mmCIF file of C-alpha atoms and ligand atoms in Angstrom:
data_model
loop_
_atom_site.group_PDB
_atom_site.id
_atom_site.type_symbol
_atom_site.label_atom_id
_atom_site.label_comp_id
_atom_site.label_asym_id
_atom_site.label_seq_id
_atom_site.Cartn_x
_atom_site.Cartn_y
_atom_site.Cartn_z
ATOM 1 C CA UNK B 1 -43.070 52.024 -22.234
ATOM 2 C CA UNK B 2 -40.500 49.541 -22.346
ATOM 3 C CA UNK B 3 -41.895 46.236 -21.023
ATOM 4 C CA UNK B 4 -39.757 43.350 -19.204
ATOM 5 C CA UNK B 5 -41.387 40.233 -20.260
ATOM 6 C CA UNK B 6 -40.492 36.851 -18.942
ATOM 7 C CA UNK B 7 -42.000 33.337 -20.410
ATOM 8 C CA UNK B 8 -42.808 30.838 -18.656
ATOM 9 C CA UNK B 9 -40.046 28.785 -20.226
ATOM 10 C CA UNK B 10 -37.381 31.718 -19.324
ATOM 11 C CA UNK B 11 -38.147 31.281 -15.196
ATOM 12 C CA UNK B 12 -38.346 27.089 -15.778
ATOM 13 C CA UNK B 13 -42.035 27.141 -15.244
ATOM 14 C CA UNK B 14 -43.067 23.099 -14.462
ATOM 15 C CA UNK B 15 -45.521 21.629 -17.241
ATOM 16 C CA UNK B 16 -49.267 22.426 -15.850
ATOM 17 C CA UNK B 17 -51.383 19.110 -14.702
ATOM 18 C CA UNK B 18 -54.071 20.536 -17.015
ATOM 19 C CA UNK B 19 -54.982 23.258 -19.049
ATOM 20 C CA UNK B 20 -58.463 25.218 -20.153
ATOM 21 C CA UNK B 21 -58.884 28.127 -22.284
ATOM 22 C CA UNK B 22 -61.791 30.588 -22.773
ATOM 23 C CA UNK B 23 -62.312 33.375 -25.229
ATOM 24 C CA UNK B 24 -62.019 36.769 -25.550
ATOM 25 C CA UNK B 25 -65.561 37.672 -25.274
ATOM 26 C CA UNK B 26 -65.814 35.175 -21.971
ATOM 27 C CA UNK B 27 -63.257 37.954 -19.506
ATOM 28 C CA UNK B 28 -65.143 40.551 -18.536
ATOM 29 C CA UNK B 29 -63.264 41.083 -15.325
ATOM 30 C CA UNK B 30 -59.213 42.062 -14.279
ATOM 31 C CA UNK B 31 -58.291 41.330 -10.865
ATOM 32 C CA UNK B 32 -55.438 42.378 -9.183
ATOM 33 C CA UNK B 33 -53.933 39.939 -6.088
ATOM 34 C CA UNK B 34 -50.871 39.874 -4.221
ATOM 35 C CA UNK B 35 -48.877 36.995 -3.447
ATOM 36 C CA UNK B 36 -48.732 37.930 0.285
ATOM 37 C CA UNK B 37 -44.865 36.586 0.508
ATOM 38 C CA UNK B 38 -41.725 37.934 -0.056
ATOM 39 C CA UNK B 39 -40.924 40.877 -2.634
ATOM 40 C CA UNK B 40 -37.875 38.394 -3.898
ATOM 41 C CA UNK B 41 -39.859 35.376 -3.706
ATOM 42 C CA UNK B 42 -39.312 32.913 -7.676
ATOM 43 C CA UNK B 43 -41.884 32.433 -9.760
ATOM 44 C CA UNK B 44 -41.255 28.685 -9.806
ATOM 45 C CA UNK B 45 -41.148 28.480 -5.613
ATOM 46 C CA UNK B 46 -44.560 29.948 -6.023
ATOM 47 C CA UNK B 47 -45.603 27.695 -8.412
ATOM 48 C CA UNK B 48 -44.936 24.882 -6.171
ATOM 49 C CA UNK B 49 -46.321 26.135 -3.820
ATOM 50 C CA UNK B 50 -49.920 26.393 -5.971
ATOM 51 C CA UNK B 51 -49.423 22.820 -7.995
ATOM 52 C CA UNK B 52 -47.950 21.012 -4.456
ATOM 53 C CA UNK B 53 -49.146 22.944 -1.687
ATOM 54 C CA UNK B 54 -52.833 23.673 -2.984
ATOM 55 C CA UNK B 55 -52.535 20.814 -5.046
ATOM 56 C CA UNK B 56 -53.880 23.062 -8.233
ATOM 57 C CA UNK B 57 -53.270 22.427 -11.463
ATOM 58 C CA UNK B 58 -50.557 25.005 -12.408
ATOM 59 C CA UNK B 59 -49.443 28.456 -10.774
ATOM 60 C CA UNK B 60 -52.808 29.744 -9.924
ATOM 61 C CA UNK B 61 -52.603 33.658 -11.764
ATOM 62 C CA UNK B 62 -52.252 34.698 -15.789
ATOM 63 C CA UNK B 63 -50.113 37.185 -14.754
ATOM 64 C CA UNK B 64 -47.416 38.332 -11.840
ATOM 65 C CA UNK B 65 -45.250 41.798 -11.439
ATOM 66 C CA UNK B 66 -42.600 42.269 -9.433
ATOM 67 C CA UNK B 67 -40.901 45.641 -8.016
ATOM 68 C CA UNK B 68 -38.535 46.114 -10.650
ATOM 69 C CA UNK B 69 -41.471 45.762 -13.462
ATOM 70 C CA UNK B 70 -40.468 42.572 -14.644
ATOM 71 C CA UNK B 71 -43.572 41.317 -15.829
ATOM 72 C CA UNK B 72 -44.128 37.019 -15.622
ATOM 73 C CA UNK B 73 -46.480 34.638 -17.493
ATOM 74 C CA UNK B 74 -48.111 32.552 -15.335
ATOM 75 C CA UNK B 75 -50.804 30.587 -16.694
ATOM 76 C CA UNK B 76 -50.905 33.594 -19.382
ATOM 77 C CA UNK B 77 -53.309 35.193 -21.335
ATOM 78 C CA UNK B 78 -56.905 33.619 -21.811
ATOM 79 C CA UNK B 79 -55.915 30.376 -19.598
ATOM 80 C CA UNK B 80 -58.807 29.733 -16.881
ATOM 81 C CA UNK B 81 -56.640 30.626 -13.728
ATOM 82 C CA UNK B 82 -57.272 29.644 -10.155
ATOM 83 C CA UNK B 83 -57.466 33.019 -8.020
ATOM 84 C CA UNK B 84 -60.845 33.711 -7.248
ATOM 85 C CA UNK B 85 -64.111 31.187 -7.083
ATOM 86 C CA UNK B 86 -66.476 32.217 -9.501
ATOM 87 C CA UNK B 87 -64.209 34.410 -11.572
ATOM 88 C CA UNK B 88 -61.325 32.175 -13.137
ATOM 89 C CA UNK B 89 -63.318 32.161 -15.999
ATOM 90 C CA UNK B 90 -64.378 35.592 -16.346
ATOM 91 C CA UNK B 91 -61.554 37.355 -14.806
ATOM 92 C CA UNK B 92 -58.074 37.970 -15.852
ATOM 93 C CA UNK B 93 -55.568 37.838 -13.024
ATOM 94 C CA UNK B 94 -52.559 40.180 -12.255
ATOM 95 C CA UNK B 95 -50.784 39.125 -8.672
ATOM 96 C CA UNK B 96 -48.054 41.914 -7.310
ATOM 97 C CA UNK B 97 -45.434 39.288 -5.786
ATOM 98 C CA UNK B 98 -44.741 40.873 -2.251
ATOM 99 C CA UNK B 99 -47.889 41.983 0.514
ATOM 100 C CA UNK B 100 -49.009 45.686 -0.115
ATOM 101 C CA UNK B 101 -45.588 47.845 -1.109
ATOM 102 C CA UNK B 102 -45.663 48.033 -4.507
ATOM 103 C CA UNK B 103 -43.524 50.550 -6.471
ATOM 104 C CA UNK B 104 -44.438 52.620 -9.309
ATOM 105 C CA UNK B 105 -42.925 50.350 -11.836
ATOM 106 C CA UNK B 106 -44.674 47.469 -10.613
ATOM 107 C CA UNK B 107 -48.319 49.468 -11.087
ATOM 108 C CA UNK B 108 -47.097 50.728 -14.123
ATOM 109 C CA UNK B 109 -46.590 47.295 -15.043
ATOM 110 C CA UNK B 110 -49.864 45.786 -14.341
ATOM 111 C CA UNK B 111 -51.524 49.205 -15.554
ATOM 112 C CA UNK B 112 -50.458 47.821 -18.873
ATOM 113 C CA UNK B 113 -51.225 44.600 -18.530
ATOM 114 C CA UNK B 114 -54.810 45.878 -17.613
ATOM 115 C CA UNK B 115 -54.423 47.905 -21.244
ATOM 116 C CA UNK B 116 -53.488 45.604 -22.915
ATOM 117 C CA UNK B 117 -56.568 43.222 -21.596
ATOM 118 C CA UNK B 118 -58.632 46.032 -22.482
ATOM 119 C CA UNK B 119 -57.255 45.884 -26.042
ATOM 120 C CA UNK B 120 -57.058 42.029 -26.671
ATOM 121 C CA UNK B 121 -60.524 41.935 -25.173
ATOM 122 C CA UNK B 122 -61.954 45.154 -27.322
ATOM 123 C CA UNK B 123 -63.627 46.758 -24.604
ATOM 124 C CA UNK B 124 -63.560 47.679 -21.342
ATOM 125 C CA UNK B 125 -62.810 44.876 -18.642
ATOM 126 C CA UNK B 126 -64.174 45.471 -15.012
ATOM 127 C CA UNK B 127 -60.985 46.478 -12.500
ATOM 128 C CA UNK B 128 -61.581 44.591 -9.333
ATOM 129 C CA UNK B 129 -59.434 43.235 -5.808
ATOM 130 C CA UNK B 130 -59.639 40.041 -5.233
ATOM 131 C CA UNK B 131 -61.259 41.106 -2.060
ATOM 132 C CA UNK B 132 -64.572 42.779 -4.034
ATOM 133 C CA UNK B 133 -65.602 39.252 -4.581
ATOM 134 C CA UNK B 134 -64.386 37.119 -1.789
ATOM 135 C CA UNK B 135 -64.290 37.366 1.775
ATOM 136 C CA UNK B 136 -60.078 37.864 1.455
ATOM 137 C CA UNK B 137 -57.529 40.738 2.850
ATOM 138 C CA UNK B 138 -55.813 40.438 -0.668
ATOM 139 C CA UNK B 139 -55.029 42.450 -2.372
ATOM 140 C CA UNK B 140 -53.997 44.874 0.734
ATOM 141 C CA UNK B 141 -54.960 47.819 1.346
ATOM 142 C CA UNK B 142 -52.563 50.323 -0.802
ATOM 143 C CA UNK B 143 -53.424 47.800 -4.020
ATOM 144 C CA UNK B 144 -57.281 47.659 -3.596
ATOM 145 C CA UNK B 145 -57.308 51.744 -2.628
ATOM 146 C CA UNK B 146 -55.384 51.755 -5.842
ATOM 147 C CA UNK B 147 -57.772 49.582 -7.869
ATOM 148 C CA UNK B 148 -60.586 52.234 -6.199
ATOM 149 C CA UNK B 149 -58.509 54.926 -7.916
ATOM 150 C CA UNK B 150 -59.003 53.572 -11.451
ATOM 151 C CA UNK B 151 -55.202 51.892 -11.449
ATOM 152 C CA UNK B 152 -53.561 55.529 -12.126
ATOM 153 C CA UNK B 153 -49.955 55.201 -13.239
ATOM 154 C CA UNK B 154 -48.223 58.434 -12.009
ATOM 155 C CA UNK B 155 -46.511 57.665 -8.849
ATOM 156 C CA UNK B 156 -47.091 55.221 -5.867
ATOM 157 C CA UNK B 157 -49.729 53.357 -4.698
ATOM 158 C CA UNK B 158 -51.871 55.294 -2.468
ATOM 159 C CA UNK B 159 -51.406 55.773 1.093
ATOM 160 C CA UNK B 160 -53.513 52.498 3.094
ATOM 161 C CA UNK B 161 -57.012 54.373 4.521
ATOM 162 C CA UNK B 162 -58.043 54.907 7.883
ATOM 163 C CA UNK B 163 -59.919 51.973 8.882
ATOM 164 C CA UNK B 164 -62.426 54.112 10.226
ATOM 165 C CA UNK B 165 -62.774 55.443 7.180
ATOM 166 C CA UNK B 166 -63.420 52.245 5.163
ATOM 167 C CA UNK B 167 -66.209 51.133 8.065
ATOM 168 C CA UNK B 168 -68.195 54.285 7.897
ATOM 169 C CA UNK B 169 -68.190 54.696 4.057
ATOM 170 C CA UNK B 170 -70.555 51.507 3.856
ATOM 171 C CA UNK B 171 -72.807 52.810 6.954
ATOM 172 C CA UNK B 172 -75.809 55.116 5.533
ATOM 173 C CA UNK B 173 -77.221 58.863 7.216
ATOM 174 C CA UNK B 174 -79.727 57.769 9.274
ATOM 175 C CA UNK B 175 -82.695 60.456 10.411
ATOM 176 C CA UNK B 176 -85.532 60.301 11.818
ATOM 177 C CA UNK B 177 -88.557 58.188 10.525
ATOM 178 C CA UNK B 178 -85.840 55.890 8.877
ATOM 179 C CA UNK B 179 -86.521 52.656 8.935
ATOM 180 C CA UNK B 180 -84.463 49.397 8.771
ATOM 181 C CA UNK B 181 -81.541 47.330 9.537
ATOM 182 C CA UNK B 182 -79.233 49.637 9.940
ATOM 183 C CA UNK B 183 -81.494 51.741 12.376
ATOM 184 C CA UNK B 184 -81.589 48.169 14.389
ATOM 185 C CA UNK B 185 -77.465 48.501 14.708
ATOM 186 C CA UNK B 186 -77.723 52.588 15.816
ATOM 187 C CA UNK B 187 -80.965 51.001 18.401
ATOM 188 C CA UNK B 188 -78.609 48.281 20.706
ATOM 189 C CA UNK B 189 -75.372 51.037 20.050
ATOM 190 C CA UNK B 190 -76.919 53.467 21.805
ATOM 191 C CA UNK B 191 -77.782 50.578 24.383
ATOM 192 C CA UNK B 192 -74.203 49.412 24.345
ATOM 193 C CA UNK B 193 -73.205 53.008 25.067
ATOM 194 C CA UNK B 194 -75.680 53.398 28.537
ATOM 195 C CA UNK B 195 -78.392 55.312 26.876
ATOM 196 C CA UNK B 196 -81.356 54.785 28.955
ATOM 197 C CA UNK B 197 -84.912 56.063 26.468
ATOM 198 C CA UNK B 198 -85.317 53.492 24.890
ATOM 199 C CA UNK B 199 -87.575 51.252 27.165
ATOM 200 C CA UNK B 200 -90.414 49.642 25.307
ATOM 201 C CA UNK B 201 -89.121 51.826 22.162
ATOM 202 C CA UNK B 202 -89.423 50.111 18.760
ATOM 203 C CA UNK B 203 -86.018 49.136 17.471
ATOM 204 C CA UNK B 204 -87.018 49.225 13.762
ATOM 205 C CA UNK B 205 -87.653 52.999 13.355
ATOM 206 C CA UNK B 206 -85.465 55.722 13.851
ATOM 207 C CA UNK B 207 -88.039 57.204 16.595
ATOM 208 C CA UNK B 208 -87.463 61.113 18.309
ATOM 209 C CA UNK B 209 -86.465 58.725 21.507
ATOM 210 C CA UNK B 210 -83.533 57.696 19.395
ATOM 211 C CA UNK B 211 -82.898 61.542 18.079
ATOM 212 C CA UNK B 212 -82.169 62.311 21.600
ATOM 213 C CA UNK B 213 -80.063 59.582 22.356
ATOM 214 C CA UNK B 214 -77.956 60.526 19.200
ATOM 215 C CA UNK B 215 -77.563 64.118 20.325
ATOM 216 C CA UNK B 216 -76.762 63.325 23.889
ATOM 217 C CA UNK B 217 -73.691 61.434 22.736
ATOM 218 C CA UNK B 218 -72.896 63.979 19.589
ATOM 219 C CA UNK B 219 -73.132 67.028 22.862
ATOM 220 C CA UNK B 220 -70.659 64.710 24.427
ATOM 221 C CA UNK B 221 -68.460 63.798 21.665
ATOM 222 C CA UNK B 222 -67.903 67.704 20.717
ATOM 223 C CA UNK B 223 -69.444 67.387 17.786
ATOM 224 C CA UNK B 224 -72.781 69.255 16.431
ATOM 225 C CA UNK B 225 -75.818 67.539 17.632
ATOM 226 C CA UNK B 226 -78.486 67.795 15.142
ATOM 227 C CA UNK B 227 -79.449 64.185 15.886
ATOM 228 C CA UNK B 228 -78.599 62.421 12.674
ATOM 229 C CA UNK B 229 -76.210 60.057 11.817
ATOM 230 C CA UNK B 230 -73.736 60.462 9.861
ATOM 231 C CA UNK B 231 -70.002 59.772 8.803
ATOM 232 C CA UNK B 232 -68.817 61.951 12.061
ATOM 233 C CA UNK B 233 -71.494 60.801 14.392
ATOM 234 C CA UNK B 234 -71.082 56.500 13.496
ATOM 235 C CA UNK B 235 -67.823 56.678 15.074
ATOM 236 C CA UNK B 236 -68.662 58.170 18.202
ATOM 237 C CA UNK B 237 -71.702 55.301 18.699
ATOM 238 C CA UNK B 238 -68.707 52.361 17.206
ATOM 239 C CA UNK B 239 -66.715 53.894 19.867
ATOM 240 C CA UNK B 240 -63.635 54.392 17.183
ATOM 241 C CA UNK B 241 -62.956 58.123 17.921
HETATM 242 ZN ZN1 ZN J 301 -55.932 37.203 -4.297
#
């Protein structure tokens, strides 16, 4: 693969305020952001934007890809960056310049640059969003369903999920004689939605008062109502089908 470089010297990068280094056996960790700005957005506008606007101490990623595949240093390779709290150390940062449309050269391009991590660092680095380890939208959701994907390299990003989809992945099957926080949500949803056994029931166990509730609104929703909930029955109690 034929790789489109560009030093920091060749897009009249500013001198950074201050500069730390860590070794190889320190990153552990390859995160992918996005700038959230324009596709055609310059490497040195966002660089002012990090040194004046944040007030850091240099653009804040090792790394940034653009549509075409042109691949930029930013603080480069083994530089602490600033891109996620916690991780600058630890984690090598890629940023797609643009919000969440990459194109296939621009994955292939930070595919390699997450190979060629993998190689400097002699194992195996961690792929991560930004967004598995702080409370952020970035990297979008195309990039980070990517990054779920294992970063594959033959074609586009994947299609953005179904939010739906994304809530009621984290949400477990809940039966019967189930116990816990999450049976505490299902108890005041099947308040919110009018259901009317559960006086004086205890809201910590999934009780056979609760069972019925559950299959009164499954019998309702058209959908089968063994009483347990699961990935079709949480959106019919979170009221998003
Ligand atoms: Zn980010």
């Amino acid at each position: 693969m034929q790789i489109d470089l560009v030093s920091r010297a060749a897009w009249g990068a500013r001198a950074p305020r201050q500069r730390h280094t860590v070794p190889w056996s320190l990153r552990t960790e390859f995160f992918v952001h996005h700038t959230d700005g324009p596709v055609d957005q310059t490497m040195r506008s966002i660089q002012d934007f990090h040194m004046d606007g944040n007030g850091w101490s240099d653009i804040g990623y090792n790394h940034l890809v653009r549509d075409s595949g042109t691949i930029y240093e930013g603080r480069g390779w083994l530089v602490v960056g600033a891109h996620c709290p916690g991780h600058n150390r630890t984690g090598h940062s890629v940023a797609y310049i643009g919000r969440d449309t990459p194109t296939a050269a621009a994955l292939r391009s930070m595919r390699w640059l997450y190979d060629e991590a993998c190689r400097r660092a002699g194992r195996e680095l961690k792929m991560l969003g930004h967004g598995e380890r702080f409370a952020t939208a970035c990297p979008g959701s195309r990039l980070q369903a990517w990054v779920d994907q294992g970063m594959p390299i033959d074609g586009e990003a994947p299609p953005a999920p179904d939010p739906t989809e994304v809530i009621v992945k984290k949400l477990p099957v809940l039966r019967q004689g189930d116990k816990g926080w999450d049976v505490k949500t299902l108890h005041y949803l099947l308040l919110a939605r009018d259901y009317g056994g559960l006086d004086g029931v205890d809201d910590t166990v999934f009780t056979p008062a609760h069972a019925e509730g559950v299959r009164g609104l499954q019998a309702a929703a058209g959908i089968e109502a063994d009483g347990i909930v699961g990935p079709k029955t949480w959106p019919v109690l979170l009221r998003l089908s």
